Coordinates of C-alpha atoms in Angstrom, one line a residue:
X23 CA -16.5 53.4 24.3
X24 CA -13.7 54.1 21.8
X25 CA -11.2 54.6 24.6
X26 CA -12.2 51.4 26.4
X27 CA -9.1 49.4 27.5
X28 CA -8.5 45.9 26.2
X29 CA -10.8 43.6 28.2
X30 CA -9.2 40.9 30.4
X31 CA -11.0 38.1 28.6
X32 CA -9.1 39.0 25.4
X33 CA -5.7 38.9 27.1
X34 CA -5.5 35.1 26.4
X35 CA -6.9 34.3 23.0
X36 CA -9.2 31.3 22.7
X37 CA -7.6 28.0 21.8
X38 CA -7.6 27.0 18.1
X39 CA -9.7 23.9 18.8
X40 CA -10.5 21.2 21.3
X41 CA -7.9 18.8 22.5
X42 CA -8.3 15.4 24.2
X43 CA -9.5 15.4 27.8
X44 CA -8.4 12.3 29.6
X45 CA -7.7 11.2 33.1
X46 CA -4.2 12.8 33.1
X47 CA -4.5 15.4 30.4
X48 CA -6.4 18.8 30.7
X49 CA -7.5 20.4 27.4
X50 CA -5.9 23.7 26.5
X51 CA -8.2 26.5 27.5
X52 CA -9.9 24.7 30.4
X53 CA -8.1 26.6 33.2
X54 CA -9.0 30.0 31.8
X55 CA -12.6 28.8 31.5
X56 CA -12.8 27.8 35.1
X57 CA -11.2 31.1 36.1
X58 CA -13.5 33.3 34.1
X59 CA -16.8 32.0 35.4
X60 CA -16.4 33.5 38.9
X61 CA -15.4 36.8 37.3
X62 CA -18.5 36.6 35.1
X63 CA -20.6 36.0 38.2
X64 CA -19.2 38.9 40.1
X65 CA -19.7 41.3 37.2
X66 CA -23.3 40.1 36.8
X67 CA -24.0 40.7 40.5
X68 CA -22.5 44.2 40.4
X69 CA -24.5 45.2 37.3
X70 CA -27.7 43.8 38.8
X71 CA -27.2 45.6 42.1
X72 CA -26.1 48.8 40.3
X73 CA -23.4 49.6 43.0
X74 CA -20.8 51.0 40.6
X75 CA -20.2 54.6 41.5
X76 CA -19.7 55.9 38.0
X77 CA -21.5 55.2 34.8
X78 CA -18.2 54.8 32.9
X79 CA -17.3 52.0 35.3
X80 CA -20.7 50.4 34.7
X81 CA -20.0 50.5 31.0
X82 CA -16.6 49.0 31.5
X83 CA -18.0 46.1 33.5
X84 CA -20.6 45.5 30.9
X85 CA -17.9 45.5 28.2
X86 CA -15.8 43.0 30.2
X87 CA -18.8 40.8 30.8
X88 CA -19.8 40.7 27.2
X89 CA -16.3 39.8 26.2
X90 CA -16.0 37.1 28.8
X91 CA -19.3 35.6 27.4
X92 CA -18.0 35.9 23.9
X93 CA -14.8 34.1 24.9
X94 CA -16.8 31.3 26.6
X95 CA -19.0 31.0 23.5
X96 CA -16.1 30.9 21.0
X97 CA -13.9 28.4 23.0
X98 CA -14.0 25.0 21.3
X99 CA -15.2 23.3 24.6
X100 CA -18.6 22.7 26.2
X101 CA -18.8 24.7 29.4
X102 CA -21.5 23.9 31.9
X103 CA -21.9 25.2 35.5
X104 CA -24.2 23.4 38.0
X105 CA -25.5 24.4 41.4
X106 CA -25.8 22.2 44.5
X107 CA -29.0 20.7 43.3
X108 CA -27.5 19.8 39.9
X109 CA -29.4 22.5 38.1
X110 CA -27.7 24.3 35.2
X111 CA -26.4 27.8 36.1
X112 CA -24.6 28.5 32.9
X113 CA -24.0 26.9 29.5
X114 CA -22.1 28.3 26.6
X115 CA -23.0 28.4 22.9
X116 CA -21.0 25.2 22.2
X117 CA -23.0 23.4 24.8
X118 CA -26.3 24.6 23.3
X119 CA -25.1 23.5 19.9
X120 CA -24.2 20.0 21.2
X121 CA -27.5 19.6 23.0
X122 CA -29.5 20.8 20.0
X123 CA -30.9 23.9 21.7
X124 CA -31.2 27.3 20.0
X125 CA -30.4 29.3 23.2
X126 CA -29.4 28.8 26.8
X127 CA -32.8 29.6 28.0
X128 CA -34.0 26.1 27.1
X129 CA -31.3 24.7 29.4
X130 CA -30.8 27.0 32.3
X131 CA -32.5 25.7 35.5
X132 CA -32.9 22.2 34.1
X133 CA -31.7 19.2 36.2
X134 CA -28.5 18.3 34.2
X135 CA -28.3 14.6 35.1
X136 CA -32.1 13.9 34.8
X137 CA -32.4 15.8 31.5
X138 CA -29.2 15.3 29.6
X139 CA -27.6 12.1 30.9
X140 CA -28.8 8.7 29.7
X141 CA -30.6 6.7 32.4
X142 CA -27.9 3.9 32.5
X143 CA -25.2 6.5 33.2
X144 CA -27.1 8.7 35.7
X145 CA -25.9 6.9 38.9
X146 CA -22.2 7.0 37.9
X147 CA -22.5 10.7 36.8
X148 CA -24.3 11.6 40.1
X149 CA -21.4 9.9 42.0
X150 CA -18.9 12.2 40.2
X151 CA -21.1 15.2 40.9
X152 CA -21.3 14.4 44.6
X153 CA -17.6 13.7 44.8
X154 CA -16.9 17.2 43.3
X155 CA -19.3 18.9 45.7
X156 CA -17.5 17.1 48.6
X157 CA -14.2 18.5 47.3
X158 CA -12.8 15.0 46.1
X159 CA -11.1 16.3 43.0
X160 CA -8.7 13.4 42.9
X161 CA -11.6 11.1 42.2
X162 CA -13.7 13.4 40.0
X163 CA -11.3 15.8 38.3
X164 CA -12.0 14.2 34.9
X165 CA -14.5 11.7 33.5
X166 CA -16.3 10.6 30.3
X167 CA -20.0 10.1 30.0
X168 CA -22.6 10.3 27.3
X169 CA -25.1 13.2 27.0
X170 CA -28.5 13.0 25.3
X171 CA -29.3 15.8 22.8
X172 CA -32.8 17.2 22.3
X173 CA -33.2 14.8 19.2
X174 CA -32.4 11.8 21.4
X175 CA -28.9 11.2 20.0
X176 CA -26.1 10.3 22.4
X177 CA -22.7 12.1 22.3
X178 CA -19.7 11.1 24.3
X179 CA -18.1 14.0 26.2
X180 CA -14.7 14.0 28.0
X181 CA -15.0 16.4 31.0
X182 CA -12.4 18.2 33.1
X183 CA -14.1 19.4 36.2
X184 CA -13.5 22.1 38.8
X185 CA -15.4 23.5 41.8
X186 CA -15.9 27.2 42.5
X187 CA -15.8 28.6 46.1
X188 CA -17.3 31.8 47.6
X189 CA -15.6 34.2 50.0
X190 CA -16.2 31.8 52.9
X191 CA -14.6 28.9 51.1
X192 CA -17.9 27.1 50.6
X193 CA -18.6 25.5 47.2
X194 CA -21.2 27.3 45.2
X195 CA -20.9 25.8 41.7
X196 CA -19.4 22.9 39.9
X197 CA -18.0 23.7 36.4
X198 CA -17.3 21.1 33.7
X199 CA -15.4 21.9 30.5
X200 CA -15.9 19.1 28.0
X201 CA -14.9 18.0 24.6
X202 CA -17.2 16.0 22.2
X203 CA -15.0 12.9 21.6
X204 CA -17.7 10.7 20.0
X205 CA -16.0 10.5 16.5
X206 CA -12.6 10.2 18.1
X207 CA -13.6 7.3 20.3
X208 CA -15.3 5.6 17.3
X209 CA -12.1 6.1 15.3
X210 CA -9.9 4.8 18.1
X211 CA -12.2 1.7 18.4
X212 CA -11.9 1.2 14.7
X213 CA -8.2 1.6 14.8
X214 CA -8.0 -0.9 17.6
X215 CA -9.8 -3.5 15.6
X216 CA -7.5 -2.7 12.6
X217 CA -4.6 -3.1 15.0
X218 CA -5.8 -6.5 16.1
X219 CA -6.2 -7.6 12.5
X220 CA -2.7 -6.3 11.6
X221 CA -1.2 -8.2 14.6
X222 CA -3.0 -11.4 13.6
X223 CA -2.3 -11.1 9.9
X224 CA -0.2 -13.8 8.2
X225 CA 1.4 -11.3 5.9
X226 CA 4.4 -9.4 7.3
X227 CA 3.3 -5.8 7.8
X228 CA 5.7 -2.9 8.6
X229 CA 5.5 0.8 8.9
X230 CA 8.5 2.8 7.6
X231 CA 9.0 6.5 8.6
X232 CA 9.7 9.2 6.1
X233 CA 13.4 9.0 6.9
X234 CA 13.4 5.4 5.7
X235 CA 13.6 3.6 9.1
X236 CA 11.2 0.9 10.2
X237 CA 9.0 2.1 13.2
X238 CA 6.6 -0.9 13.5
X239 CA 6.7 -4.6 12.7
X240 CA 3.8 -7.0 13.2
X241 CA 4.5 -10.5 14.6
X242 CA 4.4 -12.1 11.1
X243 CA 7.1 -9.8 9.8
X244 CA 9.2 -10.5 12.9
X245 CA 8.9 -14.2 12.2
X246 CA 9.7 -13.8 8.5
X247 CA 12.8 -11.7 9.1
X248 CA 14.0 -13.2 12.4
X249 CA 14.3 -9.8 13.9
X250 CA 12.5 -8.6 17.1
X251 CA 11.6 -4.9 17.2
X252 CA 14.4 -4.3 19.8
X253 CA 17.0 -6.2 17.7
X254 CA 16.0 -4.2 14.6
X255 CA 16.2 -0.9 16.5
X256 CA 19.7 -1.9 17.8
X257 CA 20.8 -2.6 14.2
X258 CA 19.7 0.8 13.0
X259 CA 16.2 -0.1 11.7
X260 CA 16.6 0.2 7.9
X261 CA 14.6 -2.2 5.7
X262 CA 17.8 -3.0 3.8
X263 CA 18.6 -5.4 6.7
X264 CA 16.3 -7.9 5.2
X265 CA 15.0 -6.6 1.8
X266 CA 17.2 -6.4 -1.2
X267 CA 18.6 -2.9 -1.0
X268 CA 18.0 -2.0 -4.7
X269 CA 14.4 -3.2 -4.7
X270 CA 13.7 -1.6 -1.3
X271 CA 15.1 1.8 -2.4
X272 CA 13.1 1.6 -5.6
X273 CA 9.9 0.8 -3.7
X274 CA 10.5 3.6 -1.1
X275 CA 11.2 6.3 -3.7
X276 CA 8.4 5.2 -6.0
X277 CA 5.9 5.2 -3.2
X278 CA 6.9 8.6 -1.8
X279 CA 6.6 10.0 -5.4
X280 CA 3.6 8.1 -6.8
X281 CA 1.8 6.9 -3.6
X282 CA 2.1 3.1 -4.1
X283 CA 4.4 0.3 -5.4
X284 CA 3.9 -3.4 -6.2
X285 CA 6.7 -5.9 -7.0
X286 CA 8.7 -8.9 -6.0
X287 CA 11.8 -8.7 -3.7
X288 CA 14.2 -11.1 -2.1
X289 CA 14.1 -11.1 1.7
X290 CA 17.0 -12.4 3.7
X291 CA 16.2 -13.3 7.3
X292 CA 18.6 -12.9 10.2
X293 CA 19.7 -16.5 9.9
X294 CA 20.5 -16.2 6.2
X295 CA 17.4 -17.8 4.7
X296 CA 16.2 -16.3 1.4
X297 CA 12.6 -15.8 0.7
X298 CA 10.7 -14.4 -2.3
X299 CA 8.1 -11.9 -1.2
X300 CA 5.4 -9.9 -3.0
X301 CA 6.0 -6.4 -1.7
X302 CA 3.2 -3.9 -1.7
X303 CA 3.7 -0.4 -0.3
X304 CA 1.3 2.5 0.2
X305 CA 1.7 6.0 1.6
X306 CA 0.5 6.6 5.2
X307 CA -1.0 10.1 5.8
X308 CA -2.5 11.9 8.8
X309 CA -5.9 13.7 8.8
X310 CA -4.3 16.8 7.2
X311 CA -2.8 14.8 4.4
X312 CA 0.8 15.0 5.7
X313 CA 2.9 12.0 4.9
X314 CA 3.8 10.0 8.0
X315 CA 5.6 7.3 6.1
X316 CA 4.5 4.2 4.2
X317 CA 3.0 0.8 5.0
X318 CA 4.8 -2.2 3.5
X319 CA 3.0 -5.6 3.2
X320 CA 5.2 -8.6 2.6
X321 CA 3.6 -11.8 1.3
X322 CA 5.8 -14.9 1.2
X323 CA 5.5 -16.4 -2.3
X324 CA 8.6 -18.6 -2.0
X325 CA 6.6 -21.8 -2.3
X326 CA 4.5 -20.4 -5.1
X327 CA 7.5 -19.4 -7.1
X328 CA 9.2 -22.7 -6.5
X329 CA 6.1 -24.5 -7.7
X330 CA 5.9 -22.3 -10.8
X331 CA 9.6 -23.0 -11.5
X332 CA 9.0 -26.7 -11.2
X333 CA 5.9 -26.5 -13.5
X334 CA 8.0 -24.6 -16.0
X335 CA 10.8 -27.1 -15.8
X336 CA 8.5 -30.1 -16.1
X337 CA 6.7 -28.4 -19.0
X338 CA 10.0 -27.8 -20.8
X339 CA 11.3 -31.2 -20.0
X340 CA 8.2 -32.8 -21.5
X341 CA 8.5 -30.5 -24.6
X342 CA 12.1 -31.7 -25.0
X343 CA 11.1 -35.3 -24.7
X344 CA 8.3 -35.0 -27.3
X345 CA 10.7 -33.1 -29.5
X346 CA 13.3 -35.8 -29.3
X347 CA 10.6 -38.5 -29.9
X348 CA 9.4 -36.6 -33.0
X349 CA 12.9 -36.1 -34.3
X350 CA 14.4 -39.6 -33.5
X351 CA 11.1 -41.5 -33.9
X352 CA 8.5 -40.2 -36.2
X353 CA 10.8 -38.2 -38.5
X354 CA 13.2 -41.1 -38.8
X355 CA 10.4 -43.5 -39.5
X356 CA 9.0 -41.2 -42.2
X357 CA 12.4 -40.9 -43.8
X358 CA 12.7 -44.7 -44.0
X359 CA 9.1 -45.0 -45.3
X360 CA 10.0 -42.4 -48.0
X361 CA 13.0 -44.4 -49.1
X362 CA 10.8 -47.5 -49.4
X363 CA 8.2 -45.6 -51.5
X364 CA 11.0 -44.2 -53.8
X365 CA 12.4 -47.7 -54.3
X366 CA 8.9 -48.9 -55.3
X367 CA 8.6 -46.0 -57.7
X368 CA 11.9 -47.0 -59.4
X369 CA 10.6 -50.6 -59.8
X370 CA 7.2 -49.4 -61.1
X371 CA 8.9 -47.7 -64.0
X372 CA 9.4 -51.1 -65.6
X373 CA 6.7 -53.3 -63.9
X374 CA 3.8 -50.8 -63.5
X375 CA 4.4 -47.5 -65.2
X376 CA 0.9 -46.3 -64.5
X377 CA 1.7 -46.2 -60.7
X378 CA 4.9 -44.1 -60.9
X379 CA 3.3 -40.7 -60.6
X380 CA 1.1 -41.8 -57.6
X381 CA 4.2 -43.3 -55.9
X382 CA 6.2 -40.1 -56.4
X383 CA 3.3 -38.0 -55.0
X384 CA 3.2 -40.4 -51.9
X385 CA 7.0 -40.0 -51.5
X386 CA 6.6 -36.2 -51.7
X387 CA 3.9 -36.2 -49.0
X388 CA 6.1 -38.4 -46.8
X389 CA 9.1 -36.1 -47.3
X390 CA 6.9 -33.0 -46.3
X391 CA 5.7 -34.9 -43.2
X392 CA 9.3 -35.6 -42.2
X393 CA 10.3 -32.0 -42.6
X394 CA 7.3 -30.8 -40.6
X395 CA 8.1 -33.3 -37.8
X396 CA 11.7 -32.0 -37.7
X397 CA 10.4 -28.4 -37.5
X398 CA 8.1 -29.2 -34.7
X399 CA 10.9 -31.1 -32.9
X400 CA 13.2 -28.1 -33.2
X401 CA 10.4 -25.8 -31.9
X402 CA 9.8 -28.1 -28.9
X403 CA 13.6 -28.5 -28.2
X404 CA 15.2 -25.5 -29.9
X405 CA 18.4 -25.1 -27.9
X406 CA 21.3 -27.5 -28.2
X407 CA 23.8 -28.1 -25.3
X408 CA 26.9 -26.6 -27.0
X409 CA 28.3 -23.1 -26.3
X410 CA 26.5 -21.6 -29.4
X411 CA 23.2 -23.4 -28.7
X412 CA 21.2 -20.4 -27.5
X413 CA 22.7 -18.0 -30.1
X414 CA 22.0 -20.5 -32.8
X415 CA 18.4 -21.0 -31.6
X416 CA 17.8 -17.2 -31.5
X417 CA 19.3 -16.9 -35.0
X418 CA 16.8 -19.5 -36.3
X419 CA 14.0 -17.7 -34.4
X420 CA 14.9 -14.4 -36.1
X421 CA 15.3 -16.0 -39.5
X422 CA 12.0 -17.9 -39.3
X423 CA 10.1 -14.7 -38.1
X424 CA 11.7 -12.6 -40.9
X425 CA 10.7 -15.2 -43.5
X426 CA 7.1 -15.7 -42.5
X427 CA 6.1 -12.3 -41.0
X428 CA 5.5 -9.0 -42.8
X429 CA 8.4 -7.3 -41.0
X430 CA 12.2 -7.3 -40.6
X431 CA 13.6 -9.5 -37.7
X432 CA 17.3 -9.6 -37.0
X433 CA 19.6 -11.1 -34.4
X434 CA 23.1 -10.1 -33.2
X435 CA 25.4 -11.6 -30.7
X436 CA 28.5 -9.5 -30.5
X437 CA 31.6 -10.9 -28.7
X438 CA 32.2 -14.2 -27.1
X439 CA 29.3 -15.7 -25.1
X440 CA 29.6 -17.7 -21.9
X441 CA 28.4 -21.2 -21.6
X442 CA 25.0 -21.7 -20.0
X443 CA 23.1 -24.6 -18.4
X444 CA 20.4 -26.2 -20.6
X445 CA 17.7 -24.8 -18.2
X446 CA 19.0 -21.2 -18.4
X447 CA 19.4 -21.4 -22.2
X448 CA 15.9 -22.8 -22.6
X449 CA 14.3 -20.2 -20.4
X450 CA 16.0 -17.3 -22.2
X451 CA 15.0 -18.7 -25.5
X452 CA 11.3 -19.0 -24.4
X453 CA 11.5 -15.4 -23.1
X454 CA 12.7 -14.2 -26.5
X455 CA 10.1 -16.3 -28.3
X456 CA 7.3 -14.8 -26.1
X457 CA 8.6 -11.3 -26.6
X458 CA 8.7 -11.7 -30.4
X459 CA 5.2 -13.2 -30.4
X460 CA 3.9 -10.2 -28.4
X461 CA 5.5 -7.8 -30.8
X462 CA 3.9 -9.6 -33.8
X463 CA 0.5 -9.7 -32.2
X464 CA 0.2 -6.4 -30.4
X465 CA 2.9 -3.9 -31.4
X466 CA 2.2 -3.1 -35.0
X467 CA 6.0 -3.1 -35.5
X468 CA 8.0 -3.0 -38.7
X469 CA 11.3 -4.1 -37.2
X470 CA 12.2 -6.5 -34.3
X471 CA 15.8 -6.8 -33.2
X472 CA 17.2 -9.5 -30.9
X473 CA 20.6 -9.1 -29.2
X474 CA 22.5 -11.4 -26.9
X475 CA 25.7 -10.1 -25.3
X476 CA 27.9 -10.6 -22.3
X477 CA 28.1 -7.8 -19.7
X478 CA 31.7 -7.3 -18.6
X479 CA 33.6 -5.0 -16.3
X480 CA 35.6 -2.0 -17.5
X481 CA 39.0 -3.8 -17.4
X482 CA 40.0 -5.5 -20.6
X483 CA 39.8 -9.3 -20.5
X484 CA 37.6 -9.4 -17.4
X485 CA 35.2 -12.3 -17.2
X486 CA 31.5 -11.8 -18.0
X487 CA 29.4 -10.7 -15.1
X488 CA 26.0 -11.3 -16.7
X489 CA 24.3 -12.3 -20.0
X490 CA 21.8 -9.8 -21.3
X491 CA 19.0 -10.7 -23.8
X492 CA 17.2 -7.8 -25.4
X493 CA 14.2 -7.8 -27.7
X494 CA 13.4 -4.4 -29.2
X495 CA 10.6 -3.4 -31.5
X496 CA 9.6 -0.1 -33.1
X497 CA 5.9 -0.5 -32.6
X498 CA 3.2 1.6 -31.0
X499 CA 4.6 1.2 -27.4
X500 CA 2.5 1.6 -24.3
X501 CA 0.6 4.6 -23.0
X502 CA 1.5 4.0 -19.4
X503 CA 4.5 2.2 -17.8
X504 CA 3.9 -1.4 -17.0
X505 CA 5.9 -3.9 -14.9
X506 CA 6.0 -7.5 -16.2
X507 CA 4.0 -8.8 -13.2
X508 CA 1.2 -6.4 -14.1
X509 CA 0.8 -7.5 -17.7
X510 CA -1.1 -10.3 -19.4
X511 CA -0.3 -14.0 -19.3
X512 CA 2.6 -13.7 -21.7
X513 CA 4.4 -11.0 -19.7
X514 CA 3.8 -12.8 -16.4
X515 CA 5.1 -16.0 -17.9
X516 CA 8.3 -14.2 -19.0
X517 CA 8.7 -12.9 -15.5
X518 CA 8.2 -16.4 -14.0
X519 CA 10.8 -17.8 -16.4
X520 CA 13.3 -15.1 -15.6
X521 CA 12.8 -15.6 -11.8
X522 CA 13.2 -19.4 -12.2
X523 CA 16.8 -19.0 -13.3
X524 CA 17.7 -16.0 -11.1
X525 CA 17.4 -13.4 -13.8
X526 CA 15.7 -10.0 -13.7
X527 CA 13.2 -8.9 -16.4
X528 CA 12.6 -5.3 -17.2
X529 CA 10.1 -3.7 -19.6
X530 CA 10.8 -0.3 -21.2
X531 CA 8.0 1.3 -23.2
X532 CA 6.8 4.7 -24.3
X533 CA 3.8 5.5 -26.4
X534 CA 4.8 5.6 -30.1
X535 CA 8.4 4.5 -29.4
X536 CA 8.1 0.7 -29.2
X537 CA 8.9 -1.7 -26.4
X538 CA 12.2 -3.1 -25.1
X539 CA 12.2 -6.4 -23.1
X540 CA 15.5 -6.9 -21.3
X541 CA 16.4 -10.0 -19.4
X542 CA 19.7 -9.9 -17.3
X543 CA 21.1 -13.2 -16.1
X544 CA 23.9 -12.8 -13.5
X545 CA 26.7 -15.3 -14.0

């Protein structure tokens, strides 16, 4: 048999795997399956009758038959042939595996519908079979129905059907090539339910392709942005139409590299309305792990951030009021009381010398109380309203920290500084105060440096574009990168304060190299 020519069944290699069989789609490899069964039948008949004139031809026919059977066994589809009574004439290995039978002998001759189709589906399946036998392929060329395995489990199979004719044109068999689509249909049902949830979600959900264009928007995202899918497509489809381009690009690149991103972004709708959104992005992959793009979820936190800003403003306003009351009320009252006690002490030197020492002690306690009241007042209301108010307050913060902590703390403000509103100056001071406190508590630092400087253009004399506050320590740093929104209460509060005045807050940290907190306020 070494000189045997290539068998016809090998001329077309079997398909790599099953593909979906639907009403208008025929799986790859089904047509060859339907064509091979008659050939297999003819060869079996010739071999059984022994009519081949030469032994070598008989061997060739057997070789071709075996290869046809091998092809039908290796194809990723279930192949079943039924006679006019619905009895099984042929089933391939894949069919045996699906039905839970070790060999086709357990299936051949069985009534297919009564044995392998659930009772509730038998009438419909019998109607398809009768339509095929009557030659009504338009009605019965494809269908889906459940089959029952030997263990009683039901599997959903998508069939593509064909009829085989003899020399006279009469139908002698019905052949079905099917694909087990049980898991696929379950997945499609699951995806449909997910799709319904996405469509009904209050958060704006979009899918961005790997080239950076939006390919899907749920109704909530359409409402948030003011764009319909058609209008977005007409405008070119980039997310930068409504998400701050810098943040959007950062989120896209970080997600493609790391798999996910979380952060805040400004969203501009088609009518110009600005929203603050919490943006969460994750990679979207197919079953083989190939990147299809990313999913972006937009949660509108505008009202939340506005409320946080109002709470911060109210808190600071109350602090300032208490500070003023302490300074103008209690401290002044204590100063007056001290003056009275010192006057009594002078009189006591001549009228009651034994009371002088006690009166001097009382005057000292009152003086200390007044100083403490002033210190508390300055802490509650640290920033004055003049041009140097913030710089002076930061200088006092550095001096106080340097005097009372076991480290060196310095402040520098090179160049002329622009005037700020009381709210902006107060929030920047509180950010610096929180950053210094974090460094004292957690960094193990030996030095802390505060700087406040104007950011200007390259041309000499150009007005300041932004004010940048930097707090740098030389402590232990962080083992992993951290965004302010991901940290503890102190870091989150700094982020809220920065956002309340339209500033950006960045955290730079490496293990063993300290932490840099940088707040940039555009002017």
